[in-house]
Coordinates of C-alpha atoms in Angstrom, one line a residue:
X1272 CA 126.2 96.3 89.1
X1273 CA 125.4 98.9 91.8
X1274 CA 126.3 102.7 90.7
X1275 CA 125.2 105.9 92.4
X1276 CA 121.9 108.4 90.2
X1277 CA 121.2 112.0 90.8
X1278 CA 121.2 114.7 93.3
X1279 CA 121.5 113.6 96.0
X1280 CA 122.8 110.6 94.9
X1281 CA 120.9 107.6 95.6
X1282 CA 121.6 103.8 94.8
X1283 CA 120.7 101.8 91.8
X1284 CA 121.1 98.2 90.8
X1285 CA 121.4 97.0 87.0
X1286 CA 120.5 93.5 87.6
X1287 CA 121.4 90.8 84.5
X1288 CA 120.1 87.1 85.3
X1289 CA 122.5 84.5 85.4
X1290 CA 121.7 82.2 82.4
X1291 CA 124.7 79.5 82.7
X1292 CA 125.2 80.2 86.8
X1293 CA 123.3 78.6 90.2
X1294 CA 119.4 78.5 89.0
X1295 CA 120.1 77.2 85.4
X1296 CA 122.7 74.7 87.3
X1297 CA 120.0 73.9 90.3
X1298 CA 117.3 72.7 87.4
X1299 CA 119.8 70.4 85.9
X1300 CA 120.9 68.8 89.1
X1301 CA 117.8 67.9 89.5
X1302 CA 117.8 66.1 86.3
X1303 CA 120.4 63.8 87.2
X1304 CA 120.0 62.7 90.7
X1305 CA 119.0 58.9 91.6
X1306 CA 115.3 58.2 91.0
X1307 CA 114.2 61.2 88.5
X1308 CA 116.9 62.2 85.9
X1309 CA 119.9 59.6 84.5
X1310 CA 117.6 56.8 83.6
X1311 CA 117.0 55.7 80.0
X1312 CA 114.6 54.0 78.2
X1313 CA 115.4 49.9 77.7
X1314 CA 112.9 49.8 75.2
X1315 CA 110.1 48.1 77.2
X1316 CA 108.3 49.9 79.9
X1317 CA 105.6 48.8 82.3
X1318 CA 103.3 51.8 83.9
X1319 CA 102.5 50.8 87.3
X1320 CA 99.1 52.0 88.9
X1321 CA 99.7 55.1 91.7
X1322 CA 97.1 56.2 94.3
X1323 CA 95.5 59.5 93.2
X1324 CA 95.7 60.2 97.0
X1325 CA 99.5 60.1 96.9
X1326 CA 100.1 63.2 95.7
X1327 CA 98.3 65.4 98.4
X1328 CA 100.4 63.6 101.2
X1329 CA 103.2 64.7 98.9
X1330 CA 101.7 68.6 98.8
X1331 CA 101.6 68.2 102.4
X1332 CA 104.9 66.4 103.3
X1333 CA 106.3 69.8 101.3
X1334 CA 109.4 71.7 103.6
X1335 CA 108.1 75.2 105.1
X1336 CA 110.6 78.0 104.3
X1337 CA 108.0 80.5 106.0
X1338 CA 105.9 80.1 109.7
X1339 CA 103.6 82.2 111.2
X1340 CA 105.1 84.1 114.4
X1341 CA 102.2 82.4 117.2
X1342 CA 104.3 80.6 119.5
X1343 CA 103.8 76.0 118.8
X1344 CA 101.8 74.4 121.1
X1345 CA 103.8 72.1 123.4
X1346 CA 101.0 69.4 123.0
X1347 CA 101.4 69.6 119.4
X1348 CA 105.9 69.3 119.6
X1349 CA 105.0 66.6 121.7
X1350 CA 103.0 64.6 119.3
X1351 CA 105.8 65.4 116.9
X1352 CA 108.6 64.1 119.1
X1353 CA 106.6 61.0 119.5
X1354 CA 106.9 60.3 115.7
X1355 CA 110.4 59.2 116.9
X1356 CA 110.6 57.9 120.2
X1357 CA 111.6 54.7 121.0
X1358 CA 108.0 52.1 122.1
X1359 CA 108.6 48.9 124.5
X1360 CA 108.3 46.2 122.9
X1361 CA 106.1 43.0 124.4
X1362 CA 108.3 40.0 125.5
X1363 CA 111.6 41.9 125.1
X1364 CA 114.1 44.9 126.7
X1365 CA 114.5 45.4 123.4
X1366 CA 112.6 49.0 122.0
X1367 CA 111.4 49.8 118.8
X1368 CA 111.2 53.4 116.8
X1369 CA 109.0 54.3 113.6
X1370 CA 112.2 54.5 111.6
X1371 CA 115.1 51.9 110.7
X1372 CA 118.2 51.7 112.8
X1373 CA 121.3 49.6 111.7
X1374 CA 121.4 46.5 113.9
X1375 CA 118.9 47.9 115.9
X1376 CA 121.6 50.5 117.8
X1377 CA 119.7 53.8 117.5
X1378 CA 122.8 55.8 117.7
X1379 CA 121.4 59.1 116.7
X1380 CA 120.4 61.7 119.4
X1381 CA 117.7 64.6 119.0
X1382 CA 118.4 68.1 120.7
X1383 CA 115.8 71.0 120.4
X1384 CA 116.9 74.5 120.1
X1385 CA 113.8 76.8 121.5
X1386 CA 113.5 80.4 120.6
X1387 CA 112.8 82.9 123.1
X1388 CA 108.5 82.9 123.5
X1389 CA 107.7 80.4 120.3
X1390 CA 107.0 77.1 122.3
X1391 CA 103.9 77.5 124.9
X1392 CA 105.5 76.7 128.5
X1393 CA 109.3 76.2 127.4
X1394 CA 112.0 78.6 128.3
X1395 CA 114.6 80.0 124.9
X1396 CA 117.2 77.3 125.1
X1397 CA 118.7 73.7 124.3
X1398 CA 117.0 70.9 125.1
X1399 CA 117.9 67.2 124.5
X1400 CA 114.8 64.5 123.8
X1401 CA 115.0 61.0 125.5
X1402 CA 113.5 58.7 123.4
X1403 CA 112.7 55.9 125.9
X1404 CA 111.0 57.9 128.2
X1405 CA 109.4 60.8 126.0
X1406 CA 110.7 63.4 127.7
X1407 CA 112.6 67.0 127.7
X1408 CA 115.8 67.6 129.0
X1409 CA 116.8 71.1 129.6
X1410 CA 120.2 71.7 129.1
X1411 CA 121.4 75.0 129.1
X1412 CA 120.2 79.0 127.8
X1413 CA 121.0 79.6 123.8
X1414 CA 122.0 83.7 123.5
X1415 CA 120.6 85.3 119.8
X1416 CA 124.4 85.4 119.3
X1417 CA 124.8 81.5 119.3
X1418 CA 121.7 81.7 116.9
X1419 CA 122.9 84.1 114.6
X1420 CA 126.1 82.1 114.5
X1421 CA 124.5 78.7 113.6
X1422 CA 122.1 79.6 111.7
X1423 CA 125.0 80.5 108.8
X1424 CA 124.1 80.3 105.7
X1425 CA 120.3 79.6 106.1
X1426 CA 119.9 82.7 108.3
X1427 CA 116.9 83.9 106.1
X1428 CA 115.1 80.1 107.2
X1429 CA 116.7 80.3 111.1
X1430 CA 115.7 84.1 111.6
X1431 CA 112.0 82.9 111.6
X1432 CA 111.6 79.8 112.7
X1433 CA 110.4 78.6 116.2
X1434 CA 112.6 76.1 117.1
X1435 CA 115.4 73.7 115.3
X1436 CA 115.5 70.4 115.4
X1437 CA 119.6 68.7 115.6
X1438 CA 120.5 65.2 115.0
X1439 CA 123.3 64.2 116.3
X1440 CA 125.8 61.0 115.8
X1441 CA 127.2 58.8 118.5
X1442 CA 129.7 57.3 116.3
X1443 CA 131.0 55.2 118.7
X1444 CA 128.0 53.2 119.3
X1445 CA 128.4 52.1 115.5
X1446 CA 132.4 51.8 115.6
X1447 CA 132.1 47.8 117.0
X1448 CA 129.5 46.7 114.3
X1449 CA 130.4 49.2 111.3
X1450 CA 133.9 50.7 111.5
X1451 CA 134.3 53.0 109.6
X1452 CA 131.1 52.9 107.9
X1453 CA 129.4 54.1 111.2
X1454 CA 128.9 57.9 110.2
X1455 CA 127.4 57.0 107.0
X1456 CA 124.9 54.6 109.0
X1457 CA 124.3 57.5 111.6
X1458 CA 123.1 60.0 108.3
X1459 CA 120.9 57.7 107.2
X1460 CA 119.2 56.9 110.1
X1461 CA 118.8 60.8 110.8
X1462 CA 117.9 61.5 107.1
X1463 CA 114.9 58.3 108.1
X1464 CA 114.3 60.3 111.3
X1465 CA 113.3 63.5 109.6
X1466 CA 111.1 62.0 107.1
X1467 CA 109.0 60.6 109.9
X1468 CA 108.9 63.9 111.5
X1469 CA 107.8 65.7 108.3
X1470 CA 105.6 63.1 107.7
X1471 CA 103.8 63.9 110.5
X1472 CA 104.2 67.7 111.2
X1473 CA 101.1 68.7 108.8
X1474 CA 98.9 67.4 111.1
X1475 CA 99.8 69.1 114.1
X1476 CA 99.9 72.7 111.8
X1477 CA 103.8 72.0 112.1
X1478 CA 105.9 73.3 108.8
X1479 CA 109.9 71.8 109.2
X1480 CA 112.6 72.2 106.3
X1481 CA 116.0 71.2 106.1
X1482 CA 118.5 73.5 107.4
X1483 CA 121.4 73.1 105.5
X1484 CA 123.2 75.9 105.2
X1485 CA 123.6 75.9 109.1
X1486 CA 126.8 75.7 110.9
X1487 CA 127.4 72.3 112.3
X1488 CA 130.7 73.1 113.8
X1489 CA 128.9 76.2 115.9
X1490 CA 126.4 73.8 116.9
X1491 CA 128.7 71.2 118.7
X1492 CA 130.3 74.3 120.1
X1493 CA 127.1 75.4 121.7
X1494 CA 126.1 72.2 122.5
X1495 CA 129.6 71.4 123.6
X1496 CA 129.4 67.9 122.2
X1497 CA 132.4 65.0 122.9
X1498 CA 134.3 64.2 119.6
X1499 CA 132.5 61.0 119.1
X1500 CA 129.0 62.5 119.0
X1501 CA 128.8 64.5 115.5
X1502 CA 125.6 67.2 114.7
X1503 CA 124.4 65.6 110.7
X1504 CA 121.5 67.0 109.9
X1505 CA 118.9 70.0 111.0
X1506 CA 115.4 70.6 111.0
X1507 CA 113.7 74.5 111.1
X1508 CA 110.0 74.4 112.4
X1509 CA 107.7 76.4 113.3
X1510 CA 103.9 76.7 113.2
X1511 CA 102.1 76.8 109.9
X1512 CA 98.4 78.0 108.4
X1513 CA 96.6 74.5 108.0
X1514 CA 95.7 75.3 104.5
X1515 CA 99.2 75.6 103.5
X1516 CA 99.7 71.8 103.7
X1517 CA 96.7 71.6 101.0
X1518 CA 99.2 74.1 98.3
X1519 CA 102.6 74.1 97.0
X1520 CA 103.7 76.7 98.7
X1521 CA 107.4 77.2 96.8
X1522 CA 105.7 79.4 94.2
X1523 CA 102.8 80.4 95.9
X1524 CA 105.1 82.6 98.7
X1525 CA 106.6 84.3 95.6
X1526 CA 103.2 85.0 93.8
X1527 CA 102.2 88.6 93.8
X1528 CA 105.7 90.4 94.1
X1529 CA 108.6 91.1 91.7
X1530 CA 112.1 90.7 91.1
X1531 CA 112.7 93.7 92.5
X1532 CA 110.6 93.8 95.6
X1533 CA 111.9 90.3 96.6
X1534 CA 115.5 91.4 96.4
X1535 CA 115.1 94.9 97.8
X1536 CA 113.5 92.8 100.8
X1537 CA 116.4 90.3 100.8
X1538 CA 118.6 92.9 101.2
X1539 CA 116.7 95.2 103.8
X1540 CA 117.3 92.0 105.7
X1541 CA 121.1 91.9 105.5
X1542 CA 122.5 95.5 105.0
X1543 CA 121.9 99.0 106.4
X1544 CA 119.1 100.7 105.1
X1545 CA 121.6 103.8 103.3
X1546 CA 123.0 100.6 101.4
X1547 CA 119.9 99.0 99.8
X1548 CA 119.2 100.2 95.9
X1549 CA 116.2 103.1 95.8
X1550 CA 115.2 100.9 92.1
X1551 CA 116.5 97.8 90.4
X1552 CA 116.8 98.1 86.6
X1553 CA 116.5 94.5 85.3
X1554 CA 118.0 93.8 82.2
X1555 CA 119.0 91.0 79.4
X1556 CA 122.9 92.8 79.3
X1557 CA 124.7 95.0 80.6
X1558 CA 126.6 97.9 77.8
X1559 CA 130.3 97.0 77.2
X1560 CA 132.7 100.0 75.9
X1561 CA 135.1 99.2 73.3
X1562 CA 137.8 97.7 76.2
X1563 CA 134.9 95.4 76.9
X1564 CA 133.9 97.3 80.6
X1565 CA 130.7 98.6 81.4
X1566 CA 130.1 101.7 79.8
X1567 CA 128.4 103.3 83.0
X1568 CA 126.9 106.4 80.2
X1569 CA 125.2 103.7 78.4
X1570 CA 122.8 102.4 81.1
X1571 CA 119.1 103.3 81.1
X1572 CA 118.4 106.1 84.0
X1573 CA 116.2 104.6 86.2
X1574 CA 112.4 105.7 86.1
X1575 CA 113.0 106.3 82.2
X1576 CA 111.9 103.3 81.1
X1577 CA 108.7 102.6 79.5
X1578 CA 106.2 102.1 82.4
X1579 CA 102.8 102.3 80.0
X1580 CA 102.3 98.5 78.3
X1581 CA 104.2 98.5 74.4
X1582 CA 101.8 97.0 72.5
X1583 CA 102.7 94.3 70.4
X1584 CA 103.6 94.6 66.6
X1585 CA 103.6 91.5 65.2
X1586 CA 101.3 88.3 65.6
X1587 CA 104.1 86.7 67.0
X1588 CA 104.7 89.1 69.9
X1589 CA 100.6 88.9 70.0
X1590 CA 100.7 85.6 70.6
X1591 CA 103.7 85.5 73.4
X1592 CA 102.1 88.4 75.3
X1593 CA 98.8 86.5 75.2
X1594 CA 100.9 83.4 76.7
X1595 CA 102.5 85.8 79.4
X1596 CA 98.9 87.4 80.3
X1597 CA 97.9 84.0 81.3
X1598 CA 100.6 82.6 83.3
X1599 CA 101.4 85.8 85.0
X1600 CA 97.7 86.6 85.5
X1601 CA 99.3 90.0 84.5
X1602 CA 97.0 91.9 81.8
X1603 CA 99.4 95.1 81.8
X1604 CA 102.6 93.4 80.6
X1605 CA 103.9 94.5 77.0
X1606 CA 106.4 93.4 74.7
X1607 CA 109.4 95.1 76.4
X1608 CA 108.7 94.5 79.9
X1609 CA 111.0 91.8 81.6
X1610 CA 109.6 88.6 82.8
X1611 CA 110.5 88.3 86.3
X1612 CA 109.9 91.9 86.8
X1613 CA 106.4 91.3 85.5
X1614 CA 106.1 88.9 88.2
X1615 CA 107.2 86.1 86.8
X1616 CA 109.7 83.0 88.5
X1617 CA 111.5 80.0 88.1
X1618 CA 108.3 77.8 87.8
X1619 CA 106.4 80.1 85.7
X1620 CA 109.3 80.3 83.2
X1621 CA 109.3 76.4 82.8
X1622 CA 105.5 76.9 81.9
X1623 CA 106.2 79.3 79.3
X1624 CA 108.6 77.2 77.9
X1625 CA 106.4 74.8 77.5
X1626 CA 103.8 76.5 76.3
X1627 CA 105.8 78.7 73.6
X1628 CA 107.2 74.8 72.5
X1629 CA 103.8 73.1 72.3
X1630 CA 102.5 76.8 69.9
X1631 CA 105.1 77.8 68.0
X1632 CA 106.4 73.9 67.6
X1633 CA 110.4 75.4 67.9
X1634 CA 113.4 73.6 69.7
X1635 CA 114.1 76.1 72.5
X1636 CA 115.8 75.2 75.5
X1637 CA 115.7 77.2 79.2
X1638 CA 118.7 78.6 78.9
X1639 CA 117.9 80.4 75.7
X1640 CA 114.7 81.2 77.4
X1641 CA 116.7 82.8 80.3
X1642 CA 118.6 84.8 78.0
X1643 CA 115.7 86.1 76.6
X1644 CA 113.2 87.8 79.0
X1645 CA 111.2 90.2 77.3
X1646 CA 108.5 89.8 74.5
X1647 CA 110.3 91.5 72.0
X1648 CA 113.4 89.7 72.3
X1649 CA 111.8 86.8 72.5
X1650 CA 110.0 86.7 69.5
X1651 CA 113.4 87.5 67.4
X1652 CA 114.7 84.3 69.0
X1653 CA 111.6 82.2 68.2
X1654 CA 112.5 84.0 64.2
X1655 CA 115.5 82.5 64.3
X1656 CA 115.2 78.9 65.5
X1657 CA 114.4 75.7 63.3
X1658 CA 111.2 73.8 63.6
X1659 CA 110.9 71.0 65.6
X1660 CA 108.3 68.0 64.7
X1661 CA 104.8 68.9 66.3
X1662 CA 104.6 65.5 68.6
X1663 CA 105.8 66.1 72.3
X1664 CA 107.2 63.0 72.2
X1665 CA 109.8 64.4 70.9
X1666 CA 111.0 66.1 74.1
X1667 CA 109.0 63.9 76.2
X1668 CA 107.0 67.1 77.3
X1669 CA 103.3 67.1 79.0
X1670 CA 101.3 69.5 77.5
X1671 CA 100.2 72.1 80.3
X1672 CA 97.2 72.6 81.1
X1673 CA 96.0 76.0 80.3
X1674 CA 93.9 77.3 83.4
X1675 CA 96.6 75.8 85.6
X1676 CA 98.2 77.5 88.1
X1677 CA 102.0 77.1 89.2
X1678 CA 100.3 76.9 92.9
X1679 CA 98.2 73.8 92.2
X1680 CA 101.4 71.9 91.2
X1681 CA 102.9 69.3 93.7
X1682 CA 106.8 68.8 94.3
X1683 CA 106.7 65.9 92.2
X1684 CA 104.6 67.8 89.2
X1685 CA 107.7 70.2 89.3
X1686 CA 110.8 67.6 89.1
X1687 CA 108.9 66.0 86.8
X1688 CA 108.8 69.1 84.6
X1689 CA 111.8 70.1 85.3
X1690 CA 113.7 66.6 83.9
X1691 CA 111.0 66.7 81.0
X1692 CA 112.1 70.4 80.4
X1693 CA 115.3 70.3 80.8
X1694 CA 116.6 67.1 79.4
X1695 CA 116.4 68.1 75.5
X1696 CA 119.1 70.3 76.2
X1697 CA 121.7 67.7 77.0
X1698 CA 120.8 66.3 73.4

């Protein structure tokens, strides 16, 4: 809720987080998709023996939603293009690409949007990639407003990035062999095409992440594709600090700032600067009137609340501030301070789940936990919840380790936790 404070009158947001909306309901999706949530145990299981090396070409196969603004080598975008170019093959006409291709057709084309300066020696534009012979063909000038206009609803990854990579369909190239099967084929060989490329981006200092909010239909305008060839899938890329391919960089980006500094810079980005809030008041509820509407006299004047720590009053707030000291790395948190504002986020909360589980041995679930985001109100909750038994196999949860930071985790440390977390609560 936005509502005008003083004279003169200046914005302020009363922010409430949504406990049963898009966050709690990304978490859970992950739960259930093929490979990591669904599955249950047969009663016989078989641990299989896993390369400790694996998971740093998983840290470094991460997507990049952030690159620096120094322009890509065109050395470098040409190794990466290589990763899927099509190799003569000895003995045969017949060529051969680092990916699969359904009977061998290679119906998927590559086209490279350029931004204005951020490839070395390539003019802003569209450019299409011949596999056969390695090469770049320039097609035609890209204007910010065609940008702007494809970027859609993953503006905030397009409006940095150096270039965009779009995989197209020639559908018709499938049609004789597949039918009507022949799109599907033509996503999965571009969904193979992009693996290979993220694959090997990290060592050319390349980040790429899937685009998916963009527009597909404004890119076949601009590209003015024929009906049979179809834009599927799309790559943002740009260059990236080498030592962000040795972190998880999904929490570390968010380290250091809070709620309220990452949406006041969200929205400097997409409204006027007269219509961004002067302060963001976070809180677990907004005040109802009798009628059940917001009872605008009832909300806390911003700058009134408590900005000196509340020290705890009971061992059980001791012992939950403690808990939040240490994952936030945050000594001047108290007990009515709100989580996220303290600089806490989506990872961290799963942590302090965990933890307040393993130490106070209670069933609590993250949506309770989302509900509840100060010290204070957490430690009522933990008063009123039964006991659960003290093994963690009862949830099936890994104990965390206590110096650990959310940066040293890898992308598969976090679906892990989050199935793990997450999975009691469909008990």
């Amino acid at each position: 809720m936005v509502t005008t404070v003083g004279q003169p009158p200046a914005l302020v947001a009363y922010i409430v987080a949504d406990t049963a909306g898009s966050l709690i309901g990304k978490l859970e999706a992950k739960t259930t998709r093929s490979g990591a949530g669904g599955l249950h145990d047969a009663g016989r299981n078989i641990d299989l023996p896993s390369p400790e090396s694996l998971i740093h070409e998983a840290i470094a196969r991460q997507s990049h939603r952030r690159f620096l603004p120094a322009p890509a080598e065109l050395p470098k975008i040409g190794h990466l293009l290589a990763s899927i170019r099509a190799f003569e093959m000895p003995g045969t006409p017949l060529k051969k690409a680092l990916y699969p291709s359904a009977g061998g057709i290679y119906p998927v084309q590559t086209y490279i949007l350029v931004r204005e300066g951020r490839i070395e020696g390539l003019s802003a534009g569209w450019y299409r990639h011949h596999p056969a012979e390695h090469r770049l063909e320039f097609l035609k000038d890209v204007s910010q407003e065609q940008i702007d206009a494809i970027a859609g609803k993953s503006d905030d990854i397009v409006g940095q990035c150096a270039f965009l990579v779009v995989f197209t369909g020639r559908k018709a190239a499938m049609a004789r062999s597949y039918g009507e099967k022949s799109r599907d084929f033509c996503l999965l060989e571009a969904g193979h095409m992009a693996q290979v490329m993220m694959l090997h981006a990290p060592r050319l200092d390349i980040g790429l992440c899937a685009a998916g909010g963009a527009d597909l239909s404004a890119m076949a305008s601009a590209l003015a594709t024929e009906a049979e060839e179809e834009p599927l899938y799309v790559l943002a890329g740009g260059t990236i600090d080498p030592a962000w391919s040795t972190q998880w960089q999904a929490s570390a980006q968010m380290r250091g700032e809070t709620l309220s500094e990452r949406l006041r810079a969200f929205l400097a980005a997409k409204l006027p600067a007269y219509m961004v809030p002067r302060e963001f008041v976070i809180m677990d509820r907004l005040p109802l009137s009798a009628n059940g509407k917001v009872d605008r006299k009832a909300l806390p004047a911003p700058g009134t609340r408590a900005r000196n720590a509340v020290a705890p009053a009971t061992a059980s707030e001791a012992a939950l501030l403690a808990i939040w000291h240490e994952l936030l790395a945050n000594d001047n948190a108290g007990v009515e301070d709100n989580f996220f504002e303290a600089g806490g986020d989506s990872l961290t909360i799963m942590q302090l789940l965990s933890r307040i589980r393993q130490e106070f041995s209670v069933h609590l679930t993250l949506a309770q936990l989302f509900g509840v985001t100060t010290v204070k109100a957490q430690s009522e909750l933990l008063g009123s919840l039964s006991p659960s038994v003290s093994d963690a196999v009862e949830t099936g949860i890994s104990p965390v380790v206590a110096g650990a930071s959310v940066n040293d985790l890898s992308e598969s440390d976090v679906d892990r936790m989050l199935e793990q977390l997450l999975s009691s609560q469909k008990d």
